[in-house]
């Protein structure tokens, strides 16, 4: 069964057709990769899924419900969490505080006026946040300011924050971009572990073929805003059109 | 205690002790001595310290936590004052209904201004709040004269209805009979200390205001406000709606401002439009930044600092300067007076401006950061001493 259904999505920026008639279907509990050269429209597509952009035409259904016209926070509360191309975390707050915020959002919803209760008394949230920090191997960094973390740790933190919302669909936009090899491998291991241990669907945009082929079960190739092919990793590797449009370029 | 951590409790107790003993602390110099003009322990000024402290503490909940810089908070101060004076005119000179109405009306006002202004952020938000406040000022000054008494300002007249006034109710502001102007003066040798009822009422309310502010800072709600300042994008994509959070912070800080305005009118039952002017809005911004935005006691320090300057430095004139430098040869004396002259009297703004710039450039965390640096330095010296002490004993072992 597919959890995400994108049909006939178009998006123009002035004269530029960033997305042209995109159809995409992501099956539940799979890892689906979206690859394509720079400027192919991958980030634009993600933006249309999470409410950051509204497509000119087409429909986006998540779990049978349309996400179009909803605010980003509403779409997130439906069960879609997103990791950004450059980590979006709360830089001025500590790692622990960063992790508590999504736990509160999960428990209390989009807004809760609990202005006179002490954070220290919120045992359930503290425990959840701590458990997730332990999972992310960051418990020793809990009092550090998030802005002072290394790039790899920022990414881990952001992934952990998204996971602590227990989303049904996790969207990752080039999670290993700009990372050193060791950090990239750590991230691959982390994502593999997430995929094995949780009931979660992952849609990942990635430039690094090593990452894509170690994780993905399905791959969609996007070129100039239009899906070229969609297939299993084995078939994509040998596909002549893909080699020409994408792998050829990156080799 | 009271649901606070040990550190926060100590902080609150220190603030409580300082306000309780303020009549002593602010009057360290004997009456009639040359330094007596630096005494700030008279009722009027002490009341202003705590009232502006409340104003700044509330402003800090919005600006310090969410980072939204309002340039129109004086509007709430004015609305609070007008509401309070209306209560004196309609009911009696008891300050309690006046203060309650001031908080409620300014809160409602803040809902409207906040709802519109918070559709934008950054500089556009600041401009919108400024526009609203200037609009309120202009309205109070002219169109709304029936409510605000225009240029003259709103005050209590003998033919006002005052429905709750009994035949022997006090005709000055009071709290169930306790007159706000009641002052007990303690003379100790050459020293003189004033204990004023109005000051202590305001001080008590300020302590409650500070306590509530600490609770907000330490709550999940406070954490969300800090998150708004840090990264709104991440908040939105974490399923959190930033709008009601910022609006709630705006309304709370507007109510603090209204409370301050109500207290001002309770100390002196007058309300004028100038209380809403943009300079008054700017002043609370200066107080908060000078003391340390986003810190718990910074705004109070900033408020005290600025009010002290405004009232004490502005009173030093050339005659006083001549007295100070009298020990110098005549020419040099005149030269020193000439040098210092621009910074005192009417020139106190210049001194304050320079101080403000120095703080912003060298202590971005305000006076609180200054205090922390000094504390760290002292601790560093102590531990350095301890280090040398232990290294000295080592060879003996
Ligand atoms: N907000 C925007 N306004 C105008 N053009 C945009 C905007 N976002 C993306 N684009 C353009 O759309 C195209 C696709 O961009 P993007 O989705 O970021 O590509 P990718 O993530 O695949 O590298 C690019 O040509 C980019 O310049
Ligand atoms: Mg991109």
XYZ file of C-alpha atoms and ligand atoms in Angstrom:
676
model
C 0.000 0.000 0.000
C 1.292 3.443 -0.800
C 1.403 6.014 1.980
C 2.278 8.942 -0.267
C 0.643 9.574 -3.612
C 1.765 12.475 -5.793
C -0.236 13.025 -8.972
C 0.357 15.453 -11.846
C 2.225 18.029 -9.781
C 3.463 21.120 -11.644
C 5.410 24.016 -10.182
C 6.730 27.044 -12.055
C 9.046 29.764 -10.797
C 8.484 32.574 -13.267
C 9.539 31.129 -16.600
C 11.211 28.080 -15.088
C 9.299 24.815 -14.983
C 10.785 23.406 -11.761
C 8.388 20.454 -11.630
C 6.580 19.127 -14.707
C 3.825 16.577 -14.253
C 5.394 14.652 -11.387
C 3.796 11.352 -10.394
C 5.248 9.496 -7.467
C 4.012 6.746 -5.226
C 5.859 5.719 -2.076
C 4.967 2.355 -0.556
C 4.529 2.057 3.192
C 7.523 0.879 5.220
C 10.014 1.152 2.377
C 12.988 3.370 1.665
C 12.383 5.299 -1.516
C 15.224 7.356 -2.997
C 14.809 10.302 -5.330
C 17.920 11.050 -7.327
C 18.749 13.450 -10.103
C 21.278 16.072 -11.115
C 21.528 19.454 -9.406
C 18.546 21.655 -10.126
C 16.386 18.705 -11.125
C 13.670 19.858 -8.730
C 14.206 17.397 -5.876
C 14.084 19.942 -3.058
C 11.164 21.698 -4.744
C 9.279 18.409 -4.752
C 9.914 17.942 -1.021
C 8.796 21.525 -0.388
C 5.507 20.717 -2.093
C 5.017 17.694 0.176
C 5.498 19.532 3.474
C 3.556 22.720 2.774
C 6.533 24.987 2.204
C 5.423 25.435 -1.404
C 2.015 24.947 -2.969
C 2.056 23.206 -6.364
C 0.381 25.052 -9.255
C -1.574 21.954 -10.198
C -1.806 18.339 -9.099
C -2.534 16.539 -5.880
C -0.510 15.267 -2.944
C -2.181 12.641 -0.784
C -0.730 11.364 2.473
C -2.409 8.317 3.914
C -5.546 9.053 1.899
C -5.747 12.728 2.905
C -4.761 15.736 0.833
C -1.951 17.835 2.294
C -2.489 20.746 -0.083
C -3.596 23.999 1.503
C -2.502 22.911 4.961
C 0.109 24.798 7.015
C 3.483 23.077 7.522
C 2.758 22.433 11.195
C -0.539 20.721 10.330
C 1.139 18.491 7.756
C 3.775 17.608 10.306
C 1.109 16.715 12.856
C -0.382 14.370 10.217
C 2.821 12.346 10.444
C 5.396 13.748 8.008
C 8.751 14.899 9.410
C 11.470 16.467 7.351
C 15.248 16.694 7.644
C 16.600 19.679 5.700
C 19.486 19.972 3.271
C 21.300 22.209 5.755
C 20.476 21.113 9.311
C 17.604 23.116 10.818
C 17.971 22.902 14.577
C 17.591 25.311 17.496
C 21.154 26.606 17.573
C 20.768 28.781 20.696
C 19.339 25.942 22.758
C 21.037 22.958 24.316
C 20.976 19.536 22.682
C 18.602 18.295 25.374
C 16.239 21.244 24.880
C 16.319 20.607 21.133
C 15.233 17.050 21.733
C 12.495 17.997 24.199
C 10.719 20.343 21.789
C 9.498 17.666 19.346
C 8.542 15.492 22.332
C 6.331 18.310 23.626
C 4.940 18.840 20.128
C 4.056 15.152 19.915
C 2.426 15.100 23.338
C 0.696 18.508 23.474
C -0.030 19.314 19.839
C 0.526 22.524 17.907
C -0.043 24.865 20.848
C -0.280 24.415 24.597
C -0.343 27.200 27.159
C 1.513 25.465 29.985
C 3.257 28.606 31.187
C 3.346 27.835 34.883
C 4.416 24.203 34.903
C 8.083 23.496 35.326
C 9.953 21.595 32.621
C 11.638 19.559 35.357
C 8.268 18.116 36.344
C 7.599 16.784 32.812
C 9.098 13.358 33.509
C 7.653 11.651 30.441
C 9.140 14.176 28.045
C 12.492 14.231 29.831
C 12.697 10.435 29.662
C 11.701 10.311 26.005
C 14.206 12.973 25.036
C 16.955 11.264 26.988
C 16.168 7.889 25.438
C 16.355 9.392 21.962
C 19.655 11.111 22.776
C 20.971 7.754 23.923
C 19.776 6.165 20.664
C 21.554 8.890 18.738
C 24.697 8.346 20.809
C 24.658 11.953 21.969
C 23.856 11.671 25.647
C 27.247 13.077 26.666
C 26.553 16.202 24.604
C 23.173 16.949 26.177
C 24.199 20.257 27.752
C 26.082 21.574 24.711
C 24.628 24.360 22.604
C 23.333 22.823 19.402
C 25.106 25.484 17.315
C 28.470 24.273 18.600
C 27.993 20.679 17.385
C 29.925 19.267 14.447
C 28.060 19.013 11.166
C 27.626 15.276 11.563
C 26.238 15.684 15.071
C 23.869 18.430 13.973
C 22.490 16.050 11.352
C 22.161 13.252 13.924
C 20.375 15.596 16.277
C 17.972 16.715 13.550
C 17.224 13.110 12.589
C 16.688 12.263 16.260
C 14.343 15.227 16.664
C 12.295 14.069 13.685
C 12.204 10.485 14.959
C 11.052 11.462 18.434
C 7.838 12.658 16.822
C 7.288 9.069 15.682
C 6.449 10.147 12.132
C 5.004 7.709 9.629
C 6.945 9.298 6.790
C 10.451 10.674 7.195
C 11.755 12.924 4.421
C 15.506 13.433 4.140
C 17.035 16.048 1.839
C 20.641 15.123 1.044
C 21.440 14.052 4.609
C 25.091 13.394 3.843
C 25.828 16.456 1.684
C 29.109 18.055 2.686
C 29.960 15.278 5.116
C 33.293 13.532 5.484
C 33.371 9.835 4.512
C 33.312 8.648 8.135
C 30.297 10.817 8.969
C 28.560 9.602 5.817
C 29.076 5.972 6.823
C 27.795 6.702 10.320
C 24.702 8.277 8.840
C 24.127 5.269 6.572
C 24.382 2.955 9.578
C 22.008 5.143 11.551
C 19.434 5.183 8.759
C 19.735 1.407 8.268
C 19.131 0.942 11.953
C 16.093 3.236 11.854
C 14.669 1.351 8.894
C 15.168 -2.026 10.589
C 13.897 -1.072 14.019
C 10.915 1.171 13.306
C 7.659 1.134 11.409
C 8.581 4.013 9.207
C 8.602 5.014 5.565
C 11.628 6.949 4.378
C 11.886 9.130 1.296
C 15.447 10.219 0.740
C 16.976 12.653 -1.720
C 20.611 11.888 -2.197
C 23.500 12.754 -4.423
C 25.862 10.147 -3.108
C 25.241 6.888 -5.041
C 26.952 4.893 -2.320
C 24.304 6.069 0.148
C 21.460 5.490 -2.287
C 22.455 1.964 -3.201
C 23.079 0.975 0.427
C 19.622 2.061 1.566
C 16.994 2.340 -1.124
C 14.458 -0.292 -2.108
C 12.961 1.867 -4.876
C 14.561 4.691 -6.804
C 12.947 7.487 -8.791
C 15.179 9.421 -11.157
C 14.196 13.039 -11.628
C 15.583 15.139 -14.492
C 14.521 18.691 -15.314
C 11.535 18.441 -13.042
C 10.122 15.215 -14.522
C 10.479 11.611 -13.329
C 12.546 9.702 -15.861
C 12.231 6.174 -14.486
C 11.263 4.434 -11.294
C 12.674 1.010 -10.480
C 14.700 -1.155 -8.104
C 18.340 -0.213 -7.431
C 19.626 -3.161 -9.515
C 17.675 -2.090 -12.588
C 18.480 1.596 -12.133
C 22.206 0.876 -12.087
C 22.087 -0.589 -15.554
C 19.482 1.695 -17.077
C 20.916 3.425 -20.161
C 18.695 6.512 -19.882
C 19.782 6.990 -16.268
C 23.441 6.567 -17.080
C 23.075 9.198 -19.726
C 21.053 11.670 -17.652
C 22.632 11.266 -14.305
C 25.287 8.685 -13.570
C 27.189 9.692 -16.670
C 27.306 13.236 -15.457
C 28.459 12.383 -11.972
C 31.128 9.890 -13.081
C 10.550 26.687 47.070
C 7.349 27.733 45.269
C 8.200 25.355 42.460
C 11.538 27.036 41.720
C 14.996 25.509 41.645
C 17.449 26.460 44.374
C 19.235 28.933 42.117
C 16.038 30.660 41.041
C 14.816 30.799 44.638
C 18.052 32.481 45.696
C 17.696 34.942 42.834
C 14.152 35.791 43.875
C 15.191 36.160 47.528
C 18.015 38.511 46.553
C 15.604 40.670 44.554
C 13.181 40.573 47.492
C 15.889 41.641 49.955
C 17.055 44.447 47.687
C 13.551 45.853 47.259
C 12.722 45.436 50.944
C 15.832 47.320 52.072
C 15.876 49.756 49.155
C 15.118 52.747 51.430
C 18.441 52.045 53.193
C 20.445 50.918 50.166
C 19.471 53.906 48.061
C 20.183 56.467 50.796
C 23.766 55.674 51.803
C 24.848 59.303 52.222
C 23.984 61.431 55.252
C 21.437 64.185 54.743
C 23.114 67.508 53.925
C 26.452 65.969 52.923
C 28.010 66.784 49.553
C 27.164 63.325 48.300
C 23.516 63.496 49.387
C 22.454 64.384 45.865
C 23.377 60.845 44.833
C 20.783 59.507 47.250
C 17.883 57.931 45.394
C 15.861 56.730 48.347
C 12.958 59.107 48.112
C 9.455 57.637 47.584
C 8.821 59.062 44.120
C 11.954 57.647 42.607
C 11.774 54.316 44.409
C 8.244 53.857 43.088
C 9.491 54.578 39.588
C 12.291 52.013 39.969
C 9.928 49.154 40.696
C 7.173 50.244 38.299
C 9.584 50.463 35.386
C 11.100 47.225 36.643
C 7.706 45.566 36.081
C 7.411 47.188 32.659
C 10.849 45.891 31.617
C 10.359 42.404 33.085
C 7.196 42.066 30.999
C 8.841 43.466 27.890
C 11.581 40.896 28.323
C 9.063 38.039 28.124
C 8.333 39.135 24.579
C 11.669 40.503 23.413
C 14.068 38.431 25.497
C 12.391 35.098 24.826
C 10.867 35.363 21.332
C 13.154 38.045 19.902
C 10.175 40.082 18.637
C 11.158 43.708 19.210
C 8.071 45.785 19.937
C 8.444 49.530 19.571
C 4.969 50.254 20.830
C 4.780 48.949 24.366
C 4.216 52.408 25.822
C 0.714 52.219 24.341
C -0.141 49.564 26.937
C 1.421 51.664 29.668
C -0.868 54.522 28.652
C -3.942 52.327 28.321
C -3.253 50.979 31.821
C -2.996 54.481 33.253
C -6.173 55.712 31.573
C -8.119 52.652 32.761
C -6.904 53.144 36.314
C -7.838 56.824 36.416
C -11.291 55.950 35.061
C -11.730 53.583 37.965
C -10.846 56.404 40.359
C -13.363 58.651 38.626
C -16.159 56.095 38.569
C -15.676 54.059 41.747
C -13.380 55.378 44.445
C -9.730 56.107 45.098
C -9.063 52.470 46.017
C -6.228 51.270 43.765
C -7.198 47.599 43.608
C -10.045 47.867 41.040
C -7.914 50.357 39.126
C -4.981 47.969 38.839
C -7.207 45.040 37.878
C -8.966 47.001 35.134
C -5.625 48.328 33.871
C -4.352 44.773 33.379
C -7.545 43.548 31.704
C -7.938 46.465 29.293
C -4.279 46.490 28.269
C -4.522 42.721 27.738
C -7.481 43.168 25.366
C -5.639 45.950 23.601
C -2.602 43.699 23.224
C -4.715 40.956 21.653
C -5.781 43.335 18.871
C -2.403 45.001 18.264
C -0.575 41.694 18.579
C -2.937 39.839 16.258
C -2.278 42.318 13.469
C 1.405 43.072 14.108
C 2.460 39.440 14.495
C 1.487 38.725 10.889
C 4.965 40.083 10.156
C 8.300 39.518 11.842
C 11.587 41.357 12.191
C 11.702 45.026 11.307
C 8.175 44.971 9.856
C 6.776 43.795 13.156
C 8.630 46.579 14.971
C 7.304 49.188 12.551
C 3.740 47.905 12.886
C 3.844 48.109 16.677
C 5.377 51.578 16.444
C 2.614 52.676 14.086
C -0.069 51.333 16.411
C 1.439 53.082 19.422
C 1.756 56.401 17.601
C -1.814 56.021 16.423
C -2.966 55.433 19.999
C -0.957 58.448 21.104
C -2.519 60.663 18.443
C -6.013 59.391 19.212
C -5.575 59.925 22.935
C -4.331 63.418 22.230
C -7.202 64.516 20.010
C -10.069 62.358 18.758
C -10.636 60.453 21.981
C -10.720 63.573 24.143
C -14.009 62.532 25.819
C -12.207 59.462 27.185
C -8.691 60.812 27.625
C -9.280 64.511 28.267
C -6.819 65.277 25.436
C -3.917 67.603 26.083
C -4.821 68.303 29.693
C -4.641 64.647 30.625
C -7.135 62.575 32.542
C -7.531 63.377 36.225
C -10.014 63.034 39.053
C -12.378 65.960 39.706
C -14.573 66.544 42.743
C -17.750 66.309 40.656
C -16.830 62.843 39.295
C -19.462 60.192 40.158
C -17.179 57.968 42.342
C -20.086 55.638 43.128
C -18.254 53.685 45.838
C -17.031 56.738 47.755
C -18.296 56.770 51.319
C -18.513 60.017 53.324
C -15.138 59.363 54.991
C -13.336 57.468 52.239
C -9.870 58.886 51.597
C -9.711 61.383 48.742
C -6.219 60.292 47.786
C -5.261 56.952 46.235
C -5.296 54.195 48.821
C -5.482 50.452 49.290
C -8.521 49.858 51.502
C -7.689 52.953 53.504
C -3.887 52.676 53.442
C -2.869 55.875 51.677
C -0.285 55.412 48.966
C 1.505 58.616 49.937
C 1.799 57.557 53.611
C 5.467 57.708 54.488
C 7.321 56.922 57.678
C 10.654 58.701 57.988
C 13.337 57.137 60.120
C 16.056 59.534 61.268
C 19.281 57.881 62.364
C 21.804 60.567 63.296
C 22.517 62.487 60.089
C 20.867 59.787 57.982
C 17.241 59.806 56.969
C 15.281 56.919 55.471
C 11.785 57.012 53.946
C 9.391 54.059 54.102
C 6.500 54.695 51.757
C 3.304 52.643 51.530
C 2.958 53.101 47.762
C 6.515 51.944 47.203
C 6.048 48.788 49.243
C 2.825 47.922 47.453
C 4.529 48.346 44.068
C 7.554 46.401 45.290
C 5.388 43.497 46.389
C 3.630 43.465 43.025
C 6.993 43.569 41.282
C 8.144 40.527 43.253
C 5.038 38.636 42.143
C 5.674 39.796 38.572
C 9.274 38.584 38.735
C 8.194 35.276 40.267
C 5.694 34.691 37.440
C 8.323 35.632 34.894
C 10.744 33.052 36.349
C 8.004 30.420 36.182
C 7.354 31.305 32.522
C 11.070 31.153 31.704
C 11.308 27.639 33.185
C 8.106 26.264 31.636
C 7.549 24.302 28.412
C 5.796 27.437 27.129
C 8.955 29.467 27.822
C 11.014 26.855 25.986
C 8.735 27.235 22.958
C 9.203 31.010 23.063
C 12.973 30.527 23.030
C 12.506 28.142 20.116
C 10.598 30.865 18.235
C 13.612 33.139 18.603
C 16.045 30.420 17.598
C 14.435 28.879 14.508
C 10.827 29.385 13.415
C 11.279 27.185 10.369
C 12.212 24.210 12.533
C 9.272 24.936 14.812
C 6.790 24.915 11.939
C 8.210 21.664 10.618
C 8.044 20.178 14.114
C 4.275 20.528 14.209
C 4.228 23.688 16.307
C 2.121 26.709 15.461
C 4.263 29.752 16.245
C 1.430 32.286 15.919
C -0.431 31.573 19.191
C 2.874 31.283 21.051
C 4.034 34.722 19.956
C 0.573 36.203 20.512
C 0.434 34.800 24.039
C 3.864 36.263 24.800
C 2.775 39.591 23.326
C -0.393 39.709 25.416
C 1.406 38.727 28.620
C 3.983 41.443 28.138
C 1.228 43.915 27.242
C -0.514 43.057 30.519
C 2.715 43.640 32.445
C 2.962 47.055 30.766
C -0.671 47.790 31.614
C 0.011 46.784 35.219
C 2.918 49.237 35.314
C 0.691 51.952 33.843
C -2.018 51.219 36.406
C 0.518 51.454 39.228
C 1.806 54.782 37.908
C -1.700 56.174 38.049
C -2.155 54.647 41.493
C 0.858 56.547 42.791
C -0.246 59.759 41.110
C -3.816 59.722 39.723
C -3.043 61.309 36.370
C -2.823 59.924 32.847
C -1.517 61.843 29.866
C -1.067 60.933 26.232
C 2.699 61.525 26.402
C 2.946 58.299 28.396
C 2.220 56.510 25.089
C 4.762 58.340 22.996
C 7.398 56.420 21.063
C 10.203 57.730 23.276
C 8.587 55.884 26.179
C 8.463 52.722 24.057
C 12.123 53.188 23.186
C 13.029 53.602 26.836
C 11.866 50.126 27.804
C 13.849 48.690 24.885
C 16.961 50.449 26.218
C 16.281 49.208 29.749
C 15.973 45.613 28.627
C 19.022 45.627 26.378
C 21.140 47.591 28.846
C 20.347 45.181 31.666
C 20.522 42.043 29.529
C 17.722 40.861 27.242
C 16.614 37.311 27.891
C 18.058 37.243 31.421
C 15.855 37.086 34.479
C 16.972 40.174 36.378
C 18.674 42.168 33.605
C 15.563 44.221 32.803
C 15.178 45.285 36.449
C 18.814 46.342 36.583
C 18.416 48.250 33.327
C 15.273 49.975 34.551
C 16.946 50.990 37.808
C 20.046 52.169 35.990
C 18.195 54.391 33.516
C 15.803 55.839 36.088
C 18.731 56.611 38.376
C 20.519 58.465 35.589
C 17.413 60.310 34.535
C 16.712 61.544 38.036
C 20.141 61.949 39.605
C 22.550 62.914 36.835
C 20.048 65.351 35.424
C 20.085 67.260 38.712
C 23.820 67.904 38.826
C 24.475 71.438 37.609
C 27.510 73.688 37.177
C 27.328 75.013 40.737
C 27.636 71.471 42.018
C 30.550 70.835 39.671
C 32.344 73.946 40.926
C 31.991 72.605 44.450
C 33.506 69.269 43.424
C 36.490 70.772 41.657
C 36.936 73.634 44.156
C 40.201 72.127 45.426
C 41.815 72.729 42.019
C 43.496 75.957 40.878
C 40.930 78.362 39.370
C 41.830 77.907 35.692
C 41.930 74.134 35.958
C 38.663 74.137 37.914
C 36.886 76.042 35.153
C 38.399 73.761 32.553
C 37.221 70.612 34.378
C 33.715 72.044 34.752
C 33.783 72.874 31.037
C 34.803 69.273 30.250
C 32.218 67.584 32.429
C 29.400 70.037 31.726
C 28.030 68.348 28.546
C 27.519 65.074 30.429
C 25.407 66.296 33.340
C 22.189 68.184 33.866
C 20.280 68.213 30.616
C 23.217 66.333 29.099
C 22.451 63.133 30.995
C 21.103 61.669 27.756
C 24.591 61.959 26.316
C 26.113 60.048 29.231
C 23.418 57.414 28.998
C 23.852 57.154 25.225
C 27.591 56.602 25.541
C 27.071 54.032 28.292
C 24.490 52.252 26.168
C 26.864 52.072 23.212
C 29.688 50.786 25.387
C 27.450 48.089 26.816
C 26.086 46.991 23.451
C 29.581 46.853 21.928
C 31.533 45.308 24.787
C 28.842 43.522 26.804
C 26.207 42.260 24.360
C 24.639 40.396 27.282
C 24.118 43.688 29.129
C 24.898 44.506 32.754
C 24.160 40.901 33.703
C 26.987 39.732 31.457
C 29.207 42.382 33.064
C 28.369 40.962 36.466
C 29.018 37.413 35.293
C 32.408 38.394 33.861
C 33.430 40.075 37.096
C 32.278 37.031 39.079
C 34.229 34.710 36.769
C 37.290 36.915 37.085
C 37.103 36.927 40.889
C 36.624 33.153 40.909
C 39.545 32.784 38.519
C 41.785 34.813 40.821
C 40.657 32.825 43.839
C 41.353 29.486 42.189
C 44.667 30.852 40.891
C 45.569 31.789 44.453
C 44.491 28.376 45.657
C 46.670 26.837 42.931
C 49.761 28.758 44.008
C 48.998 27.903 47.614
C 48.853 24.175 46.888
C 51.924 24.278 44.677
C 53.778 25.947 47.545
C 52.844 23.217 49.956
C 53.751 20.451 47.559
C 57.538 20.589 47.971
C 57.127 20.296 51.730
C 55.443 16.915 51.431
N 11.963 29.555 -4.387
C 12.449 29.473 -5.659
N 12.296 30.526 -6.502
C 12.780 30.453 -7.770
N 13.401 29.399 -8.285
C 13.579 28.320 -7.496
C 13.121 28.314 -6.132
N 13.443 27.119 -5.578
C 14.078 26.425 -6.544
N 14.151 27.124 -7.689
C 14.721 26.650 -8.958
O 14.082 25.455 -9.284
C 15.012 24.520 -9.806
C 15.000 23.259 -8.969
O 15.607 23.546 -7.732
P 15.766 22.469 -6.561
O 14.463 21.845 -6.335
O 16.407 23.153 -5.404
O 16.779 21.434 -7.212
P 17.549 20.212 -6.544
O 17.189 20.129 -5.108
O 17.126 19.031 -7.326
O 19.007 20.486 -6.726
C 16.359 25.213 -9.828
O 16.592 25.712 -11.111
C 16.201 26.321 -8.832
O 17.004 27.417 -9.175
Mg 18.258 20.419 -3.257
